[in-house]
Amino acid sequence: MPVTQAMIDSAYKAIQPFIRTTPLDLSIGLSEITGVNIWLKKEHQQYTGSFKLRGALNCISHLSNEQKQLGVITASSGNHGLGVAMAGKITGTKVTVFVPKTTSEIKVEAIKNLGAKLEFVDGDVLTAELTGSSLAKETGSYYISPYNDPLVIAGQSTLGIEIHQQLPSAKAVFMSVGGGGLISGIGSFYKENRIDTEIVGCWPVNAPALLKCIEQGKINDVSEYPTLSDSTAGGIEADSITFPIAQKVIDQYYTVVESEISHAMHKLAAYEREIVEGSAGVALAAILQQAKKYHKKDVVVVLCGNNISFDKWIEVIEPYHFNKKIKINYCVK
Amino acid sequence: MPVTQAMIDSAYKAIQPFIRTTPLDLSIGLSEITGVNIWLKKEHQQYTGSFKLRGALNCISHLSNEQKQLGVITASSGNHGLGVAMAGKITGTKVTVFVPKTTSEIKVEAIKNLGAKLEFVDGDVLTAELTGSSLAKETGSYYISPYNDPLVIAGQSTLGIEIHQQLPSAKAVFMSVGGGGLISGIGSFYKENRIDTEIVGCWPVNAPALLKCIEQGKINDVSEYPTLSDSTAGGIEADSITFPIAQKVIDQYYTVVESEISHAMHKLAAYEREIVEGSAGVALAAILQQAKKYHKKDVVVVLCGNNISFDKWIEVIEPYHFNKKIKINYCVK
C-alpha cells in the first residue's frame, strides 16, 4: 500500500497538536428515524470547515527546511485552498494559491484572511492547476495536490485514527468521495490495522468519476452533471495514486440522487441543527437510503465540510421545510 | 464572594475530564461587519447543547457517596433538565426530573434518552419546582437548582477558565443573563483572579428580571413579556445567591429588543453557519448594537445553547433571508 502504517503514525504525530479532534456524536433523532445507530463525525467543525487541513498540514510538516523556505504552491479556491492556506499559517510557510479570475470574492477573501498569496489566472480550475504546478516545477517549490500525494492522504488518514479511537465498535464508515484522498486515507488506516470496519464510498449519481474508473478498471474521463456536492465533483488525474488505493480499501459503495442529498441536509438541520455542505449530505443520504441493511449497527457518517454559502443552503433545505412543491434543479441528464 | 477560587479550581478538576472544551473561534465575517474582533465561545457544541451540564456535573461530583446513592432531583424541561440528566448518566447517579404535564414530547424524550426518570405534575414550572424540592426535603435527596447553588455556579465558572486560557487578551465577555448562574460563574473566575476583562450582562428588554432587581437593589417580582430568549426568562428566587454575586461581578450591561435577537441569529447563520437558540442571540445582538464602543477590541460572545426547535429557528431567521417584510410577533408591551 502506498500509505503505510508508519506514514499514518507520522502524520498523526505531526498534525495532532495543531488540529481539532472533532466530536463523534450519536444522533438520537436520526437513529430513531432510521433504526441505525448514526454517529456523526463532525469534521465540518475542523478549522477552515473541512478535513482538507489535515492533509495539507501533514504535507508541509514533512517538507525539508529548504522546501519550506521556498514556500508551497497549490490551486484551489475551495476547501483544499483554505486548508493549505491555514497549514501555511500554522507552520509559518509562504503559500501561493492559483485560482481562476472568476473566483468569487468571498472565497478569495477567506484565503487572503489566512495570509496566503493569490495568483489569478485566465481560464478555469484546470488552467490554474497547470499554471501553479508548472511554476512549482520551475522554482522548485512543492506543489500540494488536493489528493494525489501520499502525504496528503496520510494526513486525511488521521480522521480514521480518531474515529476508531472514538468508536471502536463502528460497523461501517460512510463518506463522500471526490478525488479519493479522504477515503484512501481513512481506508488505509483501517486496512493497515486489519480492523473489520466497512469502508463505504458515497457518490452523487451526477458526479461519480472515481467510481466509474474503479468499475472500468482504469482512469477514464467521466461525464458529470451539476451536483450539490460541488466539492467532490470533477475528474481524476491520470496518474492518481488514489485510484489503486481506493480500489483496495473501498468495501462497499452507494450512489444518491440530488433530491436525496438535499433531503439529508434538511434532516441534519432538523434533528441536529447542523449546517453542512452537499458533500456531507451525500454520506448521510447514503445511510438514510440503506438504513434497513445496517439495522441496529453503529454507523459513522463523516460530515466532511460546511463550506456552503448560507443563501445556497437555505435554498436547498427550504422546500422541505415549508412543504412547498419540491423542485430540484439538479438531475441526471 | 460565595464562590471562591478554591471552589472554582475544584470544579475544573472535577468536571474537565468529562466535558467538552468548546472552541473559541474568531468570526472573520462578523468582525469585518462590526469592526470588533468577535470571538465566539461555541458552548452550544457542549454535550446536551448548553453550558448547564457544567454546573450540574460539578454539583453531583461534590456530593457525598450517601447523597449520590439517594439520587438527585431537579425541575426543568429545558437546558438545565438535560444537563442534570446527562450529569447523572456520566456519574451513574439516579436523576428525577419534575416537569409540567404540558411539557412537549420532544423535551420529554430528550431527558428520557439520557436515562433520567420523569415525574409529571399538574400546573406550571413553578409547581414542578415546588413539588420536586419538597420531595427532596422529605427524602433527603439533593435538589439541584438551575442557578441558586454555589456548586452550580462554580461549575459554570469553568467556562471563564477556558475563555481566559483561550484568549487572555479578551477585553470583554458578553453573555445573556437569566437566573444569573452563568454570569456569576464566569464573573467570579475573572474577579477572583483580578483579571481586567469586562463582564457584560445582556438581557432582552422583554425579560430583564435580574437586571431590574439589581437596579432596584433588591429581589422583586418583575413583569416580563414573551421573548425569543425563553431559556433566560423568568423571575429570580427570593434568596438567590446569584443576586449579590451578579451585583458585584457585572461591569456593564446592555438590553436588546426582540428584532435585534432574531437579526443576530440570522447574522450568525449567514456568516458562521451556526444555529443557536435565542439566549445566545441576545449576547451577539448586544455586541452588534455596541460595536462602536468596542472598536478593534477582542470581544468574546458566549453562544450558550442551541436548544431551539428547527421549525422555530427557521421561522425566526426566514424573514431576514427572504427579504420579506419583517414581522416580529414579540414586542415590548
XYZ file of C-alpha atoms in Angstrom:
666
model
C 0.000 0.000 0.000
C 1.362 3.460 -0.896
C 0.315 4.837 2.503
C 1.861 2.730 5.247
C 1.205 2.496 8.951
C 4.478 4.311 9.579
C 3.308 7.216 7.398
C -0.039 7.284 9.199
C 1.632 7.311 12.611
C 3.990 10.022 11.475
C 1.081 12.111 10.186
C -0.829 11.831 13.435
C 2.236 12.838 15.436
C 2.894 15.805 13.153
C -0.571 17.314 12.920
C -2.447 16.258 16.053
C -1.197 19.181 18.185
C -2.439 21.713 15.622
C -5.793 20.359 14.511
C -9.077 19.970 16.302
C -10.038 16.473 17.393
C -13.583 16.800 16.145
C -16.537 15.298 18.036
C -18.139 11.981 17.139
C -21.703 12.230 18.412
C -24.590 9.811 18.310
C -27.608 11.447 16.710
C -30.553 10.325 18.787
C -33.046 11.747 16.310
C -31.526 10.304 13.139
C -31.010 6.975 14.879
C -34.640 6.834 15.865
C -35.988 7.507 12.392
C -33.622 5.046 10.706
C -33.172 2.236 13.228
C -29.422 2.598 12.692
C -27.111 3.998 15.381
C -25.960 7.014 13.389
C -22.752 8.583 14.695
C -21.808 11.925 13.201
C -18.110 12.696 12.804
C -18.336 16.474 12.947
C -15.322 17.287 10.840
C -17.138 20.332 9.483
C -16.147 21.853 12.831
C -12.480 21.471 11.882
C -10.519 24.696 11.337
C -11.400 26.043 7.862
C -14.599 23.990 7.931
C -13.284 20.793 6.356
C -10.853 17.868 6.704
C -8.571 19.264 3.991
C -6.404 20.995 6.601
C -5.191 17.593 7.803
C -3.622 16.563 4.508
C -2.180 19.981 3.734
C -0.654 20.336 7.189
C 0.890 16.872 7.069
C 2.364 17.660 3.691
C 4.028 20.885 4.802
C 5.151 19.313 8.083
C 7.161 16.719 6.170
C 8.962 19.143 3.860
C 12.648 19.868 4.348
C 13.580 23.256 5.740
C 14.831 24.244 2.298
C 11.490 23.347 0.757
C 9.631 25.240 3.468
C 11.800 28.285 2.780
C 10.762 28.231 -0.864
C 7.111 28.184 0.077
C 4.388 25.921 -1.303
C 2.009 26.281 -4.212
C -1.474 24.968 -4.783
C -4.520 25.639 -6.950
C -7.978 25.537 -5.381
C -10.499 28.129 -4.334
C -12.358 25.608 -2.196
C -11.706 23.535 0.910
C -8.252 22.460 -0.216
C -7.161 26.042 -0.871
C -8.348 27.033 2.590
C -6.651 24.009 4.125
C -3.288 24.773 2.532
C -3.549 28.463 3.465
C -4.291 27.549 7.093
C -1.490 24.982 7.129
C 0.848 27.697 5.888
C -0.291 29.998 8.647
C 0.242 27.323 11.316
C 3.717 26.406 10.111
C 4.842 29.872 9.021
C 5.235 28.733 5.425
C 4.591 31.002 2.445
C 1.597 29.768 0.455
C 0.640 30.781 -3.073
C -2.785 29.754 -4.315
C -3.617 29.850 -8.021
C -7.272 30.491 -8.757
C -9.335 31.415 -11.807
C -10.009 35.151 -12.191
C -13.700 34.325 -11.898
C -13.391 33.055 -8.307
C -15.990 34.623 -6.034
C -14.903 37.476 -3.765
C -15.949 35.584 -0.619
C -13.623 32.655 -1.402
C -10.772 34.986 -2.327
C -11.201 36.876 0.950
C -11.254 33.693 3.028
C -7.930 32.548 1.581
C -6.406 36.034 1.898
C -7.501 36.229 5.517
C -5.360 33.196 6.228
C -2.344 35.064 4.916
C -1.889 33.230 1.601
C -0.927 34.975 -1.625
C -3.349 34.660 -4.527
C -2.455 34.441 -8.186
C -5.295 34.901 -10.644
C -5.241 33.130 -13.978
C -7.352 33.448 -17.096
C -9.322 30.254 -17.551
C -10.750 27.530 -15.334
C -9.543 25.488 -12.351
C -7.583 23.126 -14.594
C -5.688 26.098 -16.079
C -4.980 27.326 -12.545
C -3.663 23.866 -11.621
C -1.430 23.651 -14.673
C -0.094 27.190 -14.163
C 0.559 26.534 -10.485
C 2.230 23.169 -10.961
C 4.450 24.354 -13.796
C 5.597 27.338 -11.734
C 6.336 24.916 -8.900
C 8.499 22.823 -11.228
C 10.370 25.929 -12.411
C 11.043 27.305 -8.952
C 11.493 24.030 -7.119
C 8.594 24.859 -4.796
C 6.424 21.990 -3.551
C 3.044 21.720 -5.278
C 0.376 20.394 -2.928
C -2.180 18.329 -4.814
C -5.657 18.093 -3.290
C -5.484 14.285 -3.245
C -2.733 12.889 -5.462
C 0.032 12.838 -2.838
C 0.825 10.146 -0.237
C 1.475 12.833 2.386
C -1.923 14.410 1.790
C -3.609 11.006 2.034
C -1.678 10.155 5.198
C -2.938 13.431 6.675
C -6.560 12.517 5.929
C -5.945 9.082 7.490
C -5.781 10.732 10.915
C -9.557 11.031 10.711
C -9.620 7.237 10.690
C -7.460 7.121 13.803
C -9.825 9.477 15.594
C -12.964 7.632 14.527
C -11.545 4.295 15.649
C -10.464 5.730 18.992
C -13.870 7.307 19.497
C -15.946 4.302 18.370
C -14.066 1.013 18.121
C -17.387 -0.757 17.537
C -18.075 1.073 14.262
C -19.557 -1.385 11.772
C -19.151 0.999 8.836
C -17.827 4.440 7.981
C -19.767 6.335 5.305
C -18.052 9.172 3.459
C -18.405 11.004 0.183
C -15.732 10.526 -2.459
C -14.298 13.066 -4.871
C -10.632 12.733 -5.820
C -10.419 9.949 -3.253
C -7.993 11.468 -0.756
C -10.335 11.123 2.196
C -11.399 7.526 1.614
C -7.859 6.495 0.695
C -6.643 7.956 3.981
C -9.345 6.577 6.257
C -9.377 3.273 4.373
C -5.595 2.873 4.594
C -5.734 3.282 8.359
C -8.430 0.653 8.800
C -6.899 -1.840 6.371
C -3.333 -1.411 7.636
C -4.635 -2.191 11.112
C -6.811 -5.070 9.867
C -9.830 -3.577 11.549
C -13.086 -5.137 10.417
C -14.976 -1.902 9.748
C -16.661 -1.492 6.392
C -15.275 1.401 4.334
C -18.194 2.864 2.412
C -17.778 5.253 -0.510
C -20.729 7.501 -1.313
C -21.210 9.284 -4.615
C -23.767 11.552 -6.180
C -25.216 9.822 -9.241
C -24.384 13.065 -11.052
C -20.665 13.065 -10.232
C -19.289 9.527 -9.960
C -15.867 9.986 -11.613
C -13.689 7.772 -9.404
C -16.448 5.175 -9.036
C -16.770 4.790 -12.807
C -12.985 4.487 -13.090
C -12.990 1.722 -10.477
C -15.823 -0.063 -12.287
C -13.942 0.210 -15.581
C -10.638 -0.819 -14.026
C -8.793 2.246 -15.282
C -8.778 6.009 -15.068
C -11.029 7.456 -17.768
C -12.774 10.712 -18.463
C -16.229 10.503 -16.935
C -19.159 12.733 -17.837
C -20.537 14.559 -14.845
C -23.573 16.744 -14.250
C -24.141 19.523 -11.741
C -24.383 18.367 -8.138
C -24.992 19.854 -4.717
C -21.797 18.039 -3.779
C -19.673 20.510 -5.732
C -16.587 19.894 -3.604
C -16.399 16.232 -4.689
C -17.144 16.828 -8.369
C -14.533 16.671 -11.115
C -12.347 14.145 -12.889
C -9.381 12.187 -11.573
C -5.779 12.902 -12.595
C -4.408 10.283 -14.998
C -1.701 9.053 -12.624
C -3.599 9.426 -9.371
C -2.411 7.166 -6.565
C -5.886 7.355 -5.035
C -7.101 5.080 -7.829
C -5.240 1.917 -6.786
C -5.738 2.726 -3.083
C -9.477 3.249 -3.473
C -9.700 0.006 -5.460
C -8.280 -1.831 -2.462
C -9.866 -0.105 0.516
C -13.467 0.509 -0.554
C -15.638 -2.368 0.683
C -18.986 -1.034 -0.400
C -20.417 1.911 -2.288
C -23.736 3.637 -2.747
C -24.935 6.382 -5.049
C -27.542 9.000 -4.273
C -29.569 11.372 -6.406
C -29.689 15.117 -5.826
C -33.024 15.081 -4.012
C -31.621 12.570 -1.522
C -28.714 14.925 -0.813
C -30.915 17.935 -0.161
C -33.298 15.819 1.906
C -30.376 14.613 4.034
C -29.135 18.181 4.525
C -32.572 19.172 5.745
C -32.855 16.171 8.068
C -29.493 17.012 9.617
C -30.596 20.562 10.309
C -33.977 19.465 11.611
C -32.610 16.847 14.017
C -29.148 18.149 14.847
C -29.213 21.837 13.990
C -26.071 21.466 11.913
C -25.443 23.213 8.619
C -23.243 21.233 6.213
C -22.277 21.353 2.567
C -23.572 18.999 -0.106
C -20.668 16.550 0.078
C -21.507 15.830 3.720
C -25.121 15.435 2.701
C -24.079 12.697 0.260
C -22.760 10.452 3.041
C -25.821 10.962 5.228
C -28.117 10.403 2.255
C -26.458 7.041 1.610
C -27.154 5.687 5.096
C -30.709 7.030 5.005
C -31.129 5.058 1.762
C -29.520 1.896 3.157
C -30.927 2.023 6.690
C -32.523 -1.448 6.566
C -29.233 -3.102 5.760
C -27.489 -1.534 8.793
C -30.321 -2.031 11.281
C -29.104 -1.506 14.871
C -25.483 -1.255 13.727
C -23.078 1.523 14.726
C -22.516 3.533 11.577
C -20.272 6.593 11.299
C -21.147 9.347 8.840
C -18.297 11.744 8.087
C -19.615 15.299 7.927
C -16.654 16.405 5.870
C -17.292 20.115 5.426
C -19.531 23.141 5.865
C -18.326 25.432 3.119
C -21.611 26.290 1.506
C -22.980 29.801 1.299
C -25.898 30.320 3.629
C -28.015 31.555 0.724
C -27.375 28.362 -1.174
C -28.019 26.194 1.875
C -31.329 27.735 2.724
C -32.407 27.457 -0.903
C -31.634 23.726 -0.666
C -33.480 22.966 2.570
C -36.312 25.466 2.226
C -38.648 23.311 0.075
C -38.617 20.555 2.708
C -39.316 22.916 5.500
C -42.167 24.837 4.083
C -43.755 21.783 2.478
C -43.715 23.528 -0.832
C -43.634 21.571 -4.027
C -40.149 20.144 -4.169
C -38.383 21.357 -7.258
C -34.893 20.003 -7.745
C -32.843 21.885 -10.308
C -30.209 19.204 -10.473
C -30.999 15.949 -12.183
C -29.349 13.144 -14.054
C -29.470 14.056 -17.680
C -17.536 36.118 47.498
C -19.732 32.989 47.842
C -17.827 31.266 45.022
C -14.124 31.214 45.853
C -11.060 30.447 43.779
C -10.743 27.138 45.626
C -14.266 26.181 44.604
C -13.562 27.173 41.003
C -10.341 25.135 40.912
C -12.143 22.190 42.457
C -14.915 22.434 39.879
C -12.485 22.496 36.972
C -10.645 19.461 38.318
C -13.887 17.572 38.840
C -15.620 18.205 35.529
C -12.887 18.891 32.976
C -12.321 15.210 32.094
C -15.997 14.721 31.294
C -16.981 17.850 29.427
C -16.040 19.187 26.041
C -13.578 22.083 25.976
C -15.570 24.046 23.447
C -13.906 26.063 20.671
C -13.331 29.800 20.866
C -13.182 30.963 17.250
C -12.707 34.375 15.719
C -15.539 35.142 13.330
C -13.898 36.797 10.345
C -17.239 37.786 8.848
C -18.813 39.245 11.983
C -15.558 41.028 12.802
C -15.488 42.648 9.391
C -19.027 43.973 9.528
C -18.661 45.309 13.082
C -15.046 46.456 13.320
C -14.836 44.455 16.555
C -12.778 41.261 16.846
C -15.699 38.981 17.654
C -14.686 35.675 19.222
C -17.409 33.065 19.520
C -17.303 30.726 22.501
C -19.132 27.795 20.953
C -20.627 26.359 24.104
C -23.703 25.330 22.136
C -21.459 22.463 20.977
C -21.235 21.244 24.593
C -22.879 17.888 25.354
C -26.660 18.464 25.659
C -26.277 21.685 23.660
C -25.688 24.111 26.537
C -23.387 25.084 29.418
C -25.821 23.760 32.018
C -24.047 20.401 32.095
C -21.056 22.064 33.773
C -22.940 23.239 36.850
C -24.993 20.067 37.213
C -21.946 17.832 36.879
C -19.959 19.847 39.394
C -22.840 19.647 41.815
C -23.191 15.866 41.624
C -19.409 15.412 41.685
C -19.245 17.129 45.074
C -21.994 15.109 46.748
C -21.127 12.503 49.370
C -21.483 8.874 48.378
C -24.578 8.656 50.582
C -26.159 11.585 48.765
C -25.271 10.091 45.385
C -26.891 6.823 46.457
C -30.149 8.653 47.181
C -30.139 10.205 43.724
C -30.755 13.829 42.830
C -33.884 15.760 41.965
C -34.451 18.745 39.748
C -37.267 20.504 37.917
C -36.686 21.759 34.375
C -37.683 20.612 30.940
C -35.045 22.806 29.342
C -31.272 23.025 29.243
C -30.893 22.525 32.998
C -33.005 19.374 32.968
C -30.892 17.982 30.132
C -27.701 18.997 31.927
C -28.671 17.256 35.165
C -29.824 14.140 33.290
C -26.510 13.975 31.412
C -24.547 14.586 34.615
C -26.451 11.701 36.195
C -25.557 9.485 33.259
C -21.865 10.420 33.461
C -21.647 9.814 37.208
C -24.049 6.880 37.426
C -26.395 8.843 39.676
C -30.154 8.408 39.652
C -31.863 11.582 38.424
C -35.525 12.500 38.796
C -36.778 15.460 36.806
C -40.107 17.107 37.668
C -41.844 18.699 34.710
C -45.308 20.075 33.967
C -47.671 17.600 32.295
C -47.817 20.031 29.393
C -44.130 19.612 28.525
C -43.592 18.877 24.845
C -42.915 15.286 23.813
C -39.589 16.201 22.245
C -38.230 17.611 25.504
C -39.547 14.653 27.496
C -37.893 12.222 25.070
C -34.553 14.046 25.221
C -34.438 13.772 29.018
C -35.620 10.134 28.969
C -32.936 9.279 26.411
C -30.329 10.349 28.958
C -31.714 7.817 31.408
C -33.431 10.179 33.829
C -36.814 9.468 35.425
C -39.579 11.954 34.740
C -42.325 12.967 37.139
C -45.219 14.890 35.661
C -47.094 17.433 37.746
C -50.309 19.354 37.214
C -49.506 23.028 36.838
C -46.572 25.112 35.634
C -42.813 25.057 36.082
C -43.037 26.719 39.497
C -45.370 23.933 40.688
C -42.898 21.384 39.344
C -40.081 23.115 41.228
C -42.016 23.235 44.489
C -43.097 19.589 44.167
C -39.565 18.490 43.369
C -37.879 20.462 46.109
C -40.350 19.411 48.787
C -39.906 15.749 47.833
C -36.157 16.305 48.059
C -36.553 17.685 51.573
C -38.704 14.714 52.594
C -36.383 12.080 51.203
C -33.068 13.779 51.908
C -32.197 13.782 48.222
C -30.183 16.692 46.849
C -32.219 19.207 44.871
C -30.187 20.776 42.071
C -31.286 24.344 41.450
C -30.665 25.745 37.973
C -28.677 28.663 39.412
C -29.186 29.154 43.148
C -26.372 26.899 44.340
C -22.661 27.736 44.791
C -21.688 24.363 43.298
C -23.735 25.035 40.163
C -22.199 28.493 39.819
C -18.686 27.105 40.373
C -19.403 24.623 37.576
C -20.351 27.419 35.178
C -17.193 29.309 36.185
C -15.138 26.729 34.299
C -16.299 28.463 31.125
C -14.413 31.513 32.386
C -11.273 29.438 32.887
C -11.493 28.134 29.314
C -12.151 31.545 27.788
C -9.229 33.097 29.640
C -6.917 30.262 28.612
C -8.050 30.553 25.001
C -7.944 34.348 24.785
C -6.077 36.103 27.586
C -6.406 39.381 25.684
C -10.217 39.413 25.894
C -11.378 42.968 26.555
C -14.935 41.909 27.352
C -17.095 38.796 27.660
C -20.715 39.195 26.534
C -23.296 36.705 27.775
C -27.034 36.569 28.272
C -28.421 36.521 31.805
C -31.376 34.615 33.191
C -31.178 33.358 36.770
C -27.595 34.582 36.803
C -25.734 31.297 37.217
C -23.619 31.715 34.096
C -22.531 35.301 34.687
C -21.979 34.663 38.394
C -19.704 31.758 37.496
C -17.726 33.423 34.737
C -17.630 36.709 36.660
C -16.395 35.050 39.861
C -13.497 33.493 37.973
C -12.403 36.789 36.430
C -12.827 38.830 39.624
C -11.191 36.259 41.900
C -8.187 36.335 39.594
C -8.275 40.133 39.288
C -8.292 39.888 35.511
C -9.180 43.145 33.825
C -11.796 41.772 31.423
C -15.175 43.455 31.319
C -18.036 41.183 32.378
C -21.033 42.152 30.280
C -24.584 41.064 31.067
C -27.040 41.027 28.185
C -30.803 40.993 28.579
C -33.833 41.012 26.340
C -35.845 44.172 27.051
C -38.789 41.809 27.416
C -37.273 39.667 30.187
C -34.962 41.690 32.409
C -35.800 40.176 35.829
C -32.359 40.070 37.447
C -31.361 43.385 35.858
C -34.378 45.151 37.368
C -33.622 43.603 40.758
C -30.043 44.888 40.559
C -31.280 48.370 39.587
C -33.743 48.357 42.473
C -31.188 46.946 44.924
C -33.381 44.031 45.960
C -35.104 40.949 44.576
C -38.567 41.877 43.353
C -41.193 40.423 41.110
C -40.583 41.788 37.615
C -43.114 41.806 34.814
C -41.864 40.003 31.751
C -43.138 39.582 28.207
C -42.577 36.801 25.709
C -39.048 36.594 24.342
C -37.083 34.543 21.851
C -34.667 34.058 24.730
C -37.057 31.700 26.510
C -34.288 29.913 28.384
C -33.299 33.095 30.260
C -36.834 34.270 31.026
C -38.473 34.058 34.442
C -38.204 35.569 37.912
C -35.434 35.177 40.458
C -35.845 33.156 43.659
C -36.213 35.361 46.748
C -32.999 34.172 48.400
C -30.894 33.694 45.291
C -27.146 33.918 45.831
C -26.755 34.974 42.206
C -28.216 38.351 43.178
C -25.323 39.552 45.369
C -22.761 37.896 43.095
C -24.179 39.480 39.940
C -24.261 42.865 41.728
C -20.513 42.565 42.254
C -19.256 40.964 39.053
C -21.258 42.655 36.289
C -19.265 45.601 34.944
C -21.605 46.601 32.150
C -24.976 45.629 30.775
C -26.972 46.101 27.593
C -30.542 45.319 26.647
C -31.805 44.279 23.246
C -35.231 44.149 21.660
C -36.648 41.048 20.026
C -35.871 42.120 16.476
C -32.205 42.560 17.447
C -32.152 38.971 18.753
C -33.625 37.462 15.596
C -31.376 39.632 13.448
C -28.326 38.388 15.381
C -29.444 34.757 14.987
C -29.693 35.282 11.255
C -26.305 37.014 11.041
C -24.687 34.114 12.891
C -26.155 31.626 10.458
C -25.267 33.749 7.437
C -21.638 34.315 8.451
C -20.830 31.247 10.544
C -23.412 28.643 9.566
C -24.252 28.077 13.232
C -27.749 27.510 14.579
C -28.248 28.806 18.118
C -31.145 29.478 20.460
C -32.471 32.915 21.338
C -30.429 33.341 24.526
C -27.221 33.075 22.504
C -28.672 35.554 20.050
C -29.100 38.050 22.917
C -25.353 38.199 23.594
C -24.464 38.578 19.919
C -27.175 41.207 19.478
C -25.644 43.256 22.286
C -22.210 43.476 20.663
C -23.764 44.228 17.281
C -25.560 47.109 18.996
C -22.450 48.337 20.813
C -19.880 47.730 18.098
C -18.602 51.313 18.001
C -17.696 51.255 21.667
C -15.579 48.101 21.283
C -13.885 49.054 18.011
C -10.876 46.796 17.293
C -11.147 45.176 20.729
C -11.161 41.415 21.345
C -14.684 40.634 22.494
C -15.954 37.174 23.443
C -19.591 36.274 22.830
C -20.800 33.213 24.716
C -23.022 31.087 22.453
C -24.649 29.445 25.439
C -27.033 26.967 23.818
C -28.693 25.543 20.722
C -31.852 24.068 22.133
C -34.366 25.585 19.792
C -36.617 23.561 17.520
C -35.583 23.823 13.901
C -39.104 24.904 12.964
C -38.928 27.761 15.423
C -35.444 28.754 14.305
C -36.257 28.919 10.639
C -39.379 30.936 11.418
C -37.121 33.411 13.238
C -34.454 33.817 10.569
C -36.623 33.373 7.477
C -37.871 36.977 7.195
C -34.279 38.257 7.030
C -33.271 35.775 4.449
C -36.066 36.197 2.008
C -36.206 39.953 2.434
C -39.837 39.689 3.313
C -41.491 42.315 5.435
C -40.140 41.736 8.893
C -42.946 40.971 11.248
C -41.887 40.439 14.831
C -44.524 38.806 16.993
C -42.759 39.672 20.188
C -42.701 43.268 21.349
C -42.464 45.292 24.497
C -45.992 45.959 25.634
